[in-house]
Coordinates of C-alpha atoms in Angstrom, one line a residue:
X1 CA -145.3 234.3 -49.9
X2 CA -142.5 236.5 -48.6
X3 CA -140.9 239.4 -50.7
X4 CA -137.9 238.3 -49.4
X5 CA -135.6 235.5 -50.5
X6 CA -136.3 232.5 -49.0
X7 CA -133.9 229.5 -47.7
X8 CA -134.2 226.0 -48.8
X9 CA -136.0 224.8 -45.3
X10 CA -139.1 227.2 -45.8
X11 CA -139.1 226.5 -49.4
X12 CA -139.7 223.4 -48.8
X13 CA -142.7 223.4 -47.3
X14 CA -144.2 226.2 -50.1
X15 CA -143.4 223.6 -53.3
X16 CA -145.3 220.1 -53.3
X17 CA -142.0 218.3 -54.4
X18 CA -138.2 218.3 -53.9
X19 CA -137.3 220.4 -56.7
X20 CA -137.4 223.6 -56.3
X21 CA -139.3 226.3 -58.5
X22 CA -137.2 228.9 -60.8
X23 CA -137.9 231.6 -63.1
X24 CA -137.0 231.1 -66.7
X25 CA -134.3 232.9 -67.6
X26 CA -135.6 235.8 -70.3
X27 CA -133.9 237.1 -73.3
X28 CA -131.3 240.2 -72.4
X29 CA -133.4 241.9 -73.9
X30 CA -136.3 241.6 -71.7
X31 CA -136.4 243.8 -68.2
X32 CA -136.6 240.3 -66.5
X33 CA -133.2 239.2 -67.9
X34 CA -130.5 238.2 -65.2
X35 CA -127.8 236.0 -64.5
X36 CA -128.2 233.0 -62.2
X37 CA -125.5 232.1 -60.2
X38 CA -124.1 228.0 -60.7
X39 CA -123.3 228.1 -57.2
X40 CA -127.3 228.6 -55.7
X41 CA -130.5 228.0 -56.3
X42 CA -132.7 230.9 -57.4
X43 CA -136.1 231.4 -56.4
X44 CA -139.1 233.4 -57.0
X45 CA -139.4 236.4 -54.6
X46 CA -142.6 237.7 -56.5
X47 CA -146.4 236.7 -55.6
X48 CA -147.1 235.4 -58.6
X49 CA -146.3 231.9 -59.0
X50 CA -143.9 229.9 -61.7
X51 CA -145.9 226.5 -63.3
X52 CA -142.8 225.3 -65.0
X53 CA -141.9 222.7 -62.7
X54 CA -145.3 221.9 -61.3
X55 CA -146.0 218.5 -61.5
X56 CA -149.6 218.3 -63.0
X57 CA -149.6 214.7 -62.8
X58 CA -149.8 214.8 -59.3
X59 CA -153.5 216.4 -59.3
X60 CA -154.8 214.0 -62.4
X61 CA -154.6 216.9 -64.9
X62 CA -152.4 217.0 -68.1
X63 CA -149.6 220.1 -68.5
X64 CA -150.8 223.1 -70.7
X65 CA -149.2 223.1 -73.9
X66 CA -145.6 225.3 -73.6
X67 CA -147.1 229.0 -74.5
X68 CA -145.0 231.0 -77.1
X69 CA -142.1 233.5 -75.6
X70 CA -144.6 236.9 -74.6
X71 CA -144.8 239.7 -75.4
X72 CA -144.9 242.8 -73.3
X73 CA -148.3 243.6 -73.6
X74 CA -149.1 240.0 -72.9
X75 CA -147.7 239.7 -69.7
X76 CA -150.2 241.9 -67.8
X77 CA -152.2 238.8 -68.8
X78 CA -150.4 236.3 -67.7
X79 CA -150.1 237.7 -64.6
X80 CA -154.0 238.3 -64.2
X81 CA -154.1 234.7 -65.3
X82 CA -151.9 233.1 -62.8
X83 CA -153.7 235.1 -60.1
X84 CA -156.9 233.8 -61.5
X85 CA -155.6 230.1 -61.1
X86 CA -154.2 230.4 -57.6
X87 CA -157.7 232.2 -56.5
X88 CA -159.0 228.8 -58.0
X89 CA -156.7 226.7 -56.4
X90 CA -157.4 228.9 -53.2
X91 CA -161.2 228.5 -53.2
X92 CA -161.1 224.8 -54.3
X93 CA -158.7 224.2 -51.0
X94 CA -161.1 225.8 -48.3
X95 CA -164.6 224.7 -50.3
X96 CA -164.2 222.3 -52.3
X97 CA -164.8 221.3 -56.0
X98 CA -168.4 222.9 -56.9
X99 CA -168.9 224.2 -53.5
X100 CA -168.4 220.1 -52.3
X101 CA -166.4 219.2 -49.4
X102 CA -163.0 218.6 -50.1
X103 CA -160.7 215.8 -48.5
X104 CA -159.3 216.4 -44.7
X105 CA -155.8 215.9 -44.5
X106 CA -154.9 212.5 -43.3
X107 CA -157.2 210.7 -44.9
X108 CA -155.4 210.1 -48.5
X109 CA -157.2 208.3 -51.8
X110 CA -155.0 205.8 -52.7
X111 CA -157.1 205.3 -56.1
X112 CA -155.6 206.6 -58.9
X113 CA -156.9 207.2 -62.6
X114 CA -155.7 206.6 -65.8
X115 CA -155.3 209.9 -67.6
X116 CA -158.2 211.1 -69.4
X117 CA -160.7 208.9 -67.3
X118 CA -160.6 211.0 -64.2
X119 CA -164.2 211.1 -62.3
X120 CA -166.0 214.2 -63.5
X121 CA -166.2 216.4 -60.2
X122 CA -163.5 215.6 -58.9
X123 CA -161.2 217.4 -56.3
X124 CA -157.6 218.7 -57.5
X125 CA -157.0 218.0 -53.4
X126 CA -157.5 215.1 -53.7
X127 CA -154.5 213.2 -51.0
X128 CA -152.3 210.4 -52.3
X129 CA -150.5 208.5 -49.4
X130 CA -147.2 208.8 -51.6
X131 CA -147.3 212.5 -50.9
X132 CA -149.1 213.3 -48.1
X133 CA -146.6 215.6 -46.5
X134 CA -145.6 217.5 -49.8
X135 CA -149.6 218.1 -50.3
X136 CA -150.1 219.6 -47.3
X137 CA -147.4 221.8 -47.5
X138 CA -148.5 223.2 -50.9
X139 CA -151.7 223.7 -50.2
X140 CA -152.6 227.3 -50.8
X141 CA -153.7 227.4 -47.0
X142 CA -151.9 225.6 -44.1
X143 CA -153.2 222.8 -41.8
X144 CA -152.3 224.4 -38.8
X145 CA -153.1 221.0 -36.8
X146 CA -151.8 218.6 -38.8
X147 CA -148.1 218.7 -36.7
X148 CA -145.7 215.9 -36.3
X149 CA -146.8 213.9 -32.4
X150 CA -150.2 214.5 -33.1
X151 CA -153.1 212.1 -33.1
X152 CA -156.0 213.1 -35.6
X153 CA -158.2 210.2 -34.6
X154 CA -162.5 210.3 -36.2
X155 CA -164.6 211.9 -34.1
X156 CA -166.3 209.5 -31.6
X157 CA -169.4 208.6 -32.2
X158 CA -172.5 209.2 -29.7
X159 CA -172.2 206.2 -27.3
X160 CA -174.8 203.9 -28.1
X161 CA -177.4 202.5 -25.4
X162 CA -179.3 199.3 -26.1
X163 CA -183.0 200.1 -26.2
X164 CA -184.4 196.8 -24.1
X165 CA -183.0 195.4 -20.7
X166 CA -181.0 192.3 -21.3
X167 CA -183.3 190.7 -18.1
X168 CA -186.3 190.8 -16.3
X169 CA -187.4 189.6 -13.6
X170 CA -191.0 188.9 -12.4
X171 CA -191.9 190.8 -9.1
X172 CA -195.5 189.8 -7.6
X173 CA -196.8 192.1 -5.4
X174 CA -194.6 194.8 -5.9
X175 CA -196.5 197.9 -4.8
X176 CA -197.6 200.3 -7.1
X177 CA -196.8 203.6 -4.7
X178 CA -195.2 206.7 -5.4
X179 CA -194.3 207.2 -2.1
X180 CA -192.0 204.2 -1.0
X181 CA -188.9 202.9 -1.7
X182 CA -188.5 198.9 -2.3
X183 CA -185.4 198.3 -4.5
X184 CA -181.8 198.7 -3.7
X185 CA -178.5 197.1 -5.1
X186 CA -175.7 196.8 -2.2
X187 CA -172.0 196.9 -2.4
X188 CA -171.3 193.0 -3.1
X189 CA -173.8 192.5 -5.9
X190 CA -177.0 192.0 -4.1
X191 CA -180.3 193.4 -5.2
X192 CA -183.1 193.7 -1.8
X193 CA -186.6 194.0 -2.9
X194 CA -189.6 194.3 -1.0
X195 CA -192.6 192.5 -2.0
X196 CA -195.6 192.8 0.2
X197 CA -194.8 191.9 3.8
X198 CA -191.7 190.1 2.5
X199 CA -188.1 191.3 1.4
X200 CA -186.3 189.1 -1.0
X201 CA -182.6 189.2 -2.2
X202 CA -181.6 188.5 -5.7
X203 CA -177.9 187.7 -5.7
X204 CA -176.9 189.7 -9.2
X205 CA -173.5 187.4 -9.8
X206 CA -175.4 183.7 -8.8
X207 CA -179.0 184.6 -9.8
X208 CA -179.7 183.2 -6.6
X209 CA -182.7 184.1 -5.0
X210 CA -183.4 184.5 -0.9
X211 CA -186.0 185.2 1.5
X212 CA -184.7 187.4 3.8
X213 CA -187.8 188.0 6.4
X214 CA -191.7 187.9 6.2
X215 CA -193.1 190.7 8.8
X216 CA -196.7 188.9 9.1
X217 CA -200.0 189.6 7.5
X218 CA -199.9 192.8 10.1
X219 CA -197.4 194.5 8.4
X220 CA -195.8 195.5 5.4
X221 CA -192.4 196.4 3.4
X222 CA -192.5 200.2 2.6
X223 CA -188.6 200.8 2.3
X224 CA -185.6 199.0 2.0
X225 CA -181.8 200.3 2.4
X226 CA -178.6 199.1 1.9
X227 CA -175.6 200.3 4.7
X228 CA -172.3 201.6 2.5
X229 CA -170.4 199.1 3.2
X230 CA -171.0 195.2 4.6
X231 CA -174.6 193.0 4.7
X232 CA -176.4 195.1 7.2
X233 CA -180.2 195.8 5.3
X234 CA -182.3 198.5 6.9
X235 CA -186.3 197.9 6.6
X236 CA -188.9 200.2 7.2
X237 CA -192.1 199.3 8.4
X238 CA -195.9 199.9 7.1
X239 CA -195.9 200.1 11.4
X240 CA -193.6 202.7 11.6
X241 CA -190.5 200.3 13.0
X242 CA -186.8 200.2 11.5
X243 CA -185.2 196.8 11.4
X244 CA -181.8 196.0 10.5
X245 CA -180.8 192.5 8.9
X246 CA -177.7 190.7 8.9
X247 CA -177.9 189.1 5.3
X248 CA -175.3 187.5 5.1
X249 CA -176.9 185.2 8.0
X250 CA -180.4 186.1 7.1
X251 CA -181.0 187.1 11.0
X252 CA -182.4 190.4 12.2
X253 CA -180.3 192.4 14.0
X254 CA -182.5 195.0 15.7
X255 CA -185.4 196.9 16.0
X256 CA -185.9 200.4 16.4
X257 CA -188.8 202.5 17.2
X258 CA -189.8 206.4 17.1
X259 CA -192.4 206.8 14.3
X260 CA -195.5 207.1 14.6
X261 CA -196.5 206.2 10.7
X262 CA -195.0 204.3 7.6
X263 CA -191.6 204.4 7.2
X264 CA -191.1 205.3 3.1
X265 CA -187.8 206.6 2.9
X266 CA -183.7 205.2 4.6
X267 CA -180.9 206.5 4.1
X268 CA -177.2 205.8 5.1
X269 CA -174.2 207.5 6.0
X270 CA -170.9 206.0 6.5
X271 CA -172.3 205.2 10.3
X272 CA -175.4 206.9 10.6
X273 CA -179.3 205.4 9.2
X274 CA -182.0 208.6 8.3
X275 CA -185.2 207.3 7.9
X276 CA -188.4 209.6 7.0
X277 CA -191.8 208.4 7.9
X278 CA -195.3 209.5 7.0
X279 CA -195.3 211.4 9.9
X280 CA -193.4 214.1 8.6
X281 CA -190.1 213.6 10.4
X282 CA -187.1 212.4 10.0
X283 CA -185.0 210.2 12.7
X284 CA -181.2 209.8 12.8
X285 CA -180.4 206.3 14.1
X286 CA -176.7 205.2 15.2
X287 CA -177.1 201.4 15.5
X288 CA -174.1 201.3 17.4
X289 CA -175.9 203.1 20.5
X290 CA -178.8 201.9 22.8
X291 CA -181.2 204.3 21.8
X292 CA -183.9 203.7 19.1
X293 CA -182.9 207.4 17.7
X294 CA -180.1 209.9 18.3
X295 CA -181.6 213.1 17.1
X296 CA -185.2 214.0 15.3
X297 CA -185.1 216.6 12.1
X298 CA -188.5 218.5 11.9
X299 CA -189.2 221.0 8.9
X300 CA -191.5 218.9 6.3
X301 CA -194.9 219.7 6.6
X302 CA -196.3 216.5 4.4
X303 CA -194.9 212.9 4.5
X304 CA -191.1 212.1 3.9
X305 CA -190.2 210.3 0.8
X306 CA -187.1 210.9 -0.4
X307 CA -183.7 210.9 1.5
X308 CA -179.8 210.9 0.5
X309 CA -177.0 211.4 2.1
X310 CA -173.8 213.1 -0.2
X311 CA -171.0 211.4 -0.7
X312 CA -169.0 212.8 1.5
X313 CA -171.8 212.3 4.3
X314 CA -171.9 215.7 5.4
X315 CA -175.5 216.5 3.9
X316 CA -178.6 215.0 3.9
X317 CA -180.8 216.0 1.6
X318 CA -184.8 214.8 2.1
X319 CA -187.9 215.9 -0.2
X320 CA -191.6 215.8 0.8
X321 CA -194.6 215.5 -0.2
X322 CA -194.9 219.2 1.1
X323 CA -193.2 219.9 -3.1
X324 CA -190.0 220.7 -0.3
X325 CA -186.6 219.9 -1.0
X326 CA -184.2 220.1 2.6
X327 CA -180.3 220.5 3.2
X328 CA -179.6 218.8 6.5
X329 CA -175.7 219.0 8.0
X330 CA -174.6 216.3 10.7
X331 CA -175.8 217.9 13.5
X332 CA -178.3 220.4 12.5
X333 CA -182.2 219.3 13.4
X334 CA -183.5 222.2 11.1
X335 CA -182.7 222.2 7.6
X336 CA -180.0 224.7 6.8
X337 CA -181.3 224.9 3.2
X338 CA -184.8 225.0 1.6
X339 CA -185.5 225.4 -2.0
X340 CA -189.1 225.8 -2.8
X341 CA -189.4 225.9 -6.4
X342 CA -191.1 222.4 -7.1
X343 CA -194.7 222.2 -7.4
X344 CA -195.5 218.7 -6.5
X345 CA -193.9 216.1 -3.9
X346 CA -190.0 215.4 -4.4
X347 CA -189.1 212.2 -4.3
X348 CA -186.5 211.5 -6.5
X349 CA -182.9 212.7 -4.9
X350 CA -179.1 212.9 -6.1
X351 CA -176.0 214.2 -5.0
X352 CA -173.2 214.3 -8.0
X353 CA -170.4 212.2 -7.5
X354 CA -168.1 214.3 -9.8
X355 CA -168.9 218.1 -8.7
X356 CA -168.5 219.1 -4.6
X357 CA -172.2 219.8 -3.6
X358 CA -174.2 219.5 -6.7
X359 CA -177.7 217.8 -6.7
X360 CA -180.5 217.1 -8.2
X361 CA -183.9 216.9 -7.6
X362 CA -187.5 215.9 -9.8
X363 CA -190.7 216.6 -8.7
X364 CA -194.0 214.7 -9.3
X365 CA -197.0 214.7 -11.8
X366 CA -197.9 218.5 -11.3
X367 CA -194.2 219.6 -11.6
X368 CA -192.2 217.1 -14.1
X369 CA -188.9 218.8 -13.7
X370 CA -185.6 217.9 -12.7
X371 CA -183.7 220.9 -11.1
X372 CA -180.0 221.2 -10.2
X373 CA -178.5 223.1 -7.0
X374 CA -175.6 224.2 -5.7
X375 CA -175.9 223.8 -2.1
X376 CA -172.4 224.8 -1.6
X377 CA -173.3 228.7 -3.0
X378 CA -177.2 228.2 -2.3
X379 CA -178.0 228.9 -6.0
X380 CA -180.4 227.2 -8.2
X381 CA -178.7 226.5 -11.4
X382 CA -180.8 225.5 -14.2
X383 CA -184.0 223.0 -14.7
X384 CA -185.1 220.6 -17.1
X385 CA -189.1 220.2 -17.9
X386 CA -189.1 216.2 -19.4
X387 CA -192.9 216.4 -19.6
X388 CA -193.4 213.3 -17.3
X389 CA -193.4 212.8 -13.3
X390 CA -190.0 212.4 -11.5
X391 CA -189.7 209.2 -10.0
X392 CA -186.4 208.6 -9.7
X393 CA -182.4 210.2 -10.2
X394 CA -179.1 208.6 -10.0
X395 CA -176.2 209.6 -11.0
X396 CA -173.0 207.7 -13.2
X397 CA -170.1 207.3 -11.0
X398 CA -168.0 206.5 -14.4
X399 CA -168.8 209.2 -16.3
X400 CA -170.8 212.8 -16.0
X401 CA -174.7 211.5 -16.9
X402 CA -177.4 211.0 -15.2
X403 CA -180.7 208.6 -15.5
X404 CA -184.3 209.3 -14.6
X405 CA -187.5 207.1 -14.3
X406 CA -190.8 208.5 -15.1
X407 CA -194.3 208.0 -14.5
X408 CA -197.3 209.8 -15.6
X409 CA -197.9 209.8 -18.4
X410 CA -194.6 208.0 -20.4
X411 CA -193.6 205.8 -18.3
X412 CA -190.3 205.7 -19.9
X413 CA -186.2 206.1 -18.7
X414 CA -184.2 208.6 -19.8
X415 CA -180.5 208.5 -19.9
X416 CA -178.9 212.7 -19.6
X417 CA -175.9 214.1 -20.1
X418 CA -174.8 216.8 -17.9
X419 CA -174.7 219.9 -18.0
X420 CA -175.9 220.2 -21.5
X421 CA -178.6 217.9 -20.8
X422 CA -179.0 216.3 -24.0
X423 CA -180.9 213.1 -23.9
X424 CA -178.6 210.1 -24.5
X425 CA -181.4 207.2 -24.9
X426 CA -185.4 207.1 -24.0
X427 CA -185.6 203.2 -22.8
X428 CA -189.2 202.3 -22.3
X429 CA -190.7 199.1 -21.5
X430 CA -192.6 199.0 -18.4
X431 CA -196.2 199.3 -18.5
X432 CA -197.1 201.3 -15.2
X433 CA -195.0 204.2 -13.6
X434 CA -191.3 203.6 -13.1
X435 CA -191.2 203.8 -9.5
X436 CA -187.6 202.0 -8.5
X437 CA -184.3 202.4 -9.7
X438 CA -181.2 201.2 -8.0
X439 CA -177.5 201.1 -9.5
X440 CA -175.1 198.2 -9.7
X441 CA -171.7 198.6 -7.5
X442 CA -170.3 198.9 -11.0
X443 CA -171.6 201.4 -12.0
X444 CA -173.0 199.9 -15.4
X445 CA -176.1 198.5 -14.9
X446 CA -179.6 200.0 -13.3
X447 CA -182.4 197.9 -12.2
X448 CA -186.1 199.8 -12.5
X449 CA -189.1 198.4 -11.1
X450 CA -192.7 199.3 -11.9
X451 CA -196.2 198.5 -11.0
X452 CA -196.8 196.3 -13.6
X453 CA -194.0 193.5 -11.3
X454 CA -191.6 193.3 -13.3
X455 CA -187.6 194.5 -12.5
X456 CA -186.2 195.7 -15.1
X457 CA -182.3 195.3 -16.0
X458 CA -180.2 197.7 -18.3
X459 CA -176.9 198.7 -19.8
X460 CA -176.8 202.2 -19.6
X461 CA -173.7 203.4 -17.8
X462 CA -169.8 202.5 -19.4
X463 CA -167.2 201.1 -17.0
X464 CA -164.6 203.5 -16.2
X465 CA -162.0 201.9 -17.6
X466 CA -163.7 201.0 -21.2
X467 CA -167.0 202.0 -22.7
X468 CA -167.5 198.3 -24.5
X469 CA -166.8 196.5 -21.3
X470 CA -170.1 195.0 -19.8
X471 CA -170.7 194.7 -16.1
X472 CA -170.0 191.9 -14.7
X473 CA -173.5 190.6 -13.8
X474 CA -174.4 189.0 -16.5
X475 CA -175.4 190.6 -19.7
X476 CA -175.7 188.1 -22.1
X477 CA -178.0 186.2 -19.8
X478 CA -181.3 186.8 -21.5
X479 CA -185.0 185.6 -20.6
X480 CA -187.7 186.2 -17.7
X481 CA -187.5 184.8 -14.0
X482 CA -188.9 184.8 -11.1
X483 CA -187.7 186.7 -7.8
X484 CA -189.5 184.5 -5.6

């Protein structure tokens, strides 16, 4: 609505058809009277607007019958009137017919009505695909993002994950303790599981199922771990010892000594094993050197039950049932961070695989949160009450959420998304506290394991590449097995 002439281009995109819009000539008599020019189109250069050429039929509404030639005194009305109708038009375009919701550009009604039987509340903007581009153009206000090259696709709905594991397996004599460690899922598919004094492997692509060692009616399975890369399994002992298997021959590699108590907690680098022990230490073991241990970390003051090492394996990080959560570097044998503020023993552990230095840590029955740190500034950054005990954390490598596992008093799993920390699904299922949780290679797929001896399998994570894809170890095989 310029007050100066306009050229044909920006016309355009003011009228909702071709034709342009002129004033009818007046009688030389009337102070409107002028001469159009054959050679040019005239247009209006005044705010209110001509209806001549409108083309009702284009909104479902008949033309007003042709009013007599006016008067002078009757054309302060007709210009109160046609600002009346564009404030109509104007309030029907941003709120809709009786305060309703009017149609968003790009989506046009294709239905038409006969004249007369036009739906009663309807929506003059109502979008016909034949003139989609001339509608928005003539809108009273512009759709500033409706440009040509750009996509205006629905928003996405929330991703949607399914409320029951697609498989379970049948664990006996998987311990019901918060302070070990018996599941873990390695690099080529296969899931270790300690059960009693013996450690089976589930092979996730064959369903396969192996026993890997039996330590004797002596001893126990407290811990099981997974190297990065290759077949190499790390036990820890009931006895305080740390063997390392060879699974892909089923023979036992080592044994190394140094702790005095249970071994609960391994951890490993890209060539280093942590283990933390119920003696309140924590041993750093190079199984390429001669020596059972290379370097001993003291600092908890209560048994050692968690342990990760980042991804870049620069920091450990270890929690205790001292409600202490330590930053250890490579060569440091005092922990260069401590962050005090849980109130009950940490066990559950995760560095972010998106964000340099992030982690996150949940503390037991007396504290129930899950705090984040940045251990690159030192600064606690927020925390989340989920009114049940932390057992576990891991983090999506595909995409920024997170999982927990809980035990008293829920028992449930809880898929996050971070930072926001909105709750994506609340799985439950298991019958006793959720005490394991490992993550497929993939990336897709978590395996929990509980007291009640059952493991657990669920879709929870997308692939990176597609968010329908399923993981490759089976999903639509259903039903209840045995590990062993």
């Amino acid at each position: 609505m310029n007050n100066n002439n306009q050229s044909s281009s920006s016309s355009s995109q003011s009228t909702p058809q071709s034709n342009s819009k002129s004033l009818d000539p007046k009688t030389p008599s009337s102070p409107y009277y002028y001469h159009p020019s054959p050679s040019r189109t005239i247009y209006s250069d005044r705010f209110i607007p001509c209806r001549s050429s409108s083309n009702y039929a284009l909104f479902d509404i008949s033309p007003p019958p042709p009013p007599p030639p006016p008067s002078d005194a009757a054309r302060g009305e007709d210009n109160s009137s046609s600002s009346a109708a564009y404030t109509a038009l104007l309030r029907t375009a941003l709120f809709g017919s009786d305060l309703g919701f009017g149609v968003p550009p790009g989506t046009p009604d294709k239905k038409t009505f006969p004249a007369g039987n036009s739906p009663v509340n309807r929506n003059i903007f109502r979008f016909k695909s034949e003139t989609r581009q001339s509608l928005h153009s003539s809108s009273p206000i512009g759709f500033d993002d409706y440009s040509p090259g750009v996509s205006h696709s629905p928003v996405k709905a929330p991703r949607k994950v399914p409320r029951s594991p697609y498989k379970v397996l049948d664990a006996p004599a998987l311990q019901d303790d918060f302070y070990l460690n018996l599941v873990d899922w390695s690099s080529h598919n296969v899931l270790a599981v300690g059960l009693g004094n013996c450690v089976y492997l589930w092979n996730a692509c064959s369903s396969k199922v192996t026993k890997l060692c039996d330590l004797g009616v002596d001893d126990s399975v407290c811990s099981v771990g997974w190297a990065q890369r290759g077949t190499s399994l790390a036990v820890g002992t009931n006895n305080g010892k740390v063997e390392i298997w060879d699974a892909s021959r089923c023979k036992r590699v080592r044994t190394m000594e140094g702790h005095r108590l249970r071994v609960g907690a391994l951890a490993w680098s890209s060539s280093m094993l942590s283990s933390g022990s119920r003696d309140k230490s924590i041993l750093q073991r190079d199984p390429r050197a001669q020596e059972d241990f290379v370097s001993k970390l003291s600092g908890h003051k209560s048994e050692v039950c968690g342990l990760k090492w980042s991804y870049d394996n620069r920091e450990l990080a270890s929690g205790g049932n001292d409600n202490k959560l330590f930053v250890w570097n490579q060569h440091s044998t005092q922990p260069v961070l401590k962050y005090c503020e849980h109130t009950a023993a940490v066990k559950a552990i995760a560095w972010s695989p998106h964000i340099y230095g992030l982690l996150a840590s949940g503390g037991g029955t007396a504290d129930r949160c899950i705090r984040f740190w940045n251990t690159t500034t030192n600064s606690h950054l927020s925390c989340m009450d989920t009114g049940s005990q932390v057992c576990n954390l891991v983090w999506s490598k595909n995409v920024n959420e997170l999982v927990s596992t809980h035990g008293y008093s829920q028992n449930q799993i809880i898929v996050w998304r971070y930072p926001t920390m909105s709750k994506l699904a609340t799985l439950t299922g298991h019958t006793y506290r959720v005490l394991y949780l490992a993550i497929s290679p993939d990336g897709q797929t978590i395996v929990t394991g509980a007291g009640d001896e059952t493991l657990r399998f669920w879709n929870v994570f997308p692939s990176p590449k597609s968010q329908n894809t399923e993981s490759e170890i089976g999903a639509s095989s259903f039903g209840r097995t045995h590990i062993r």
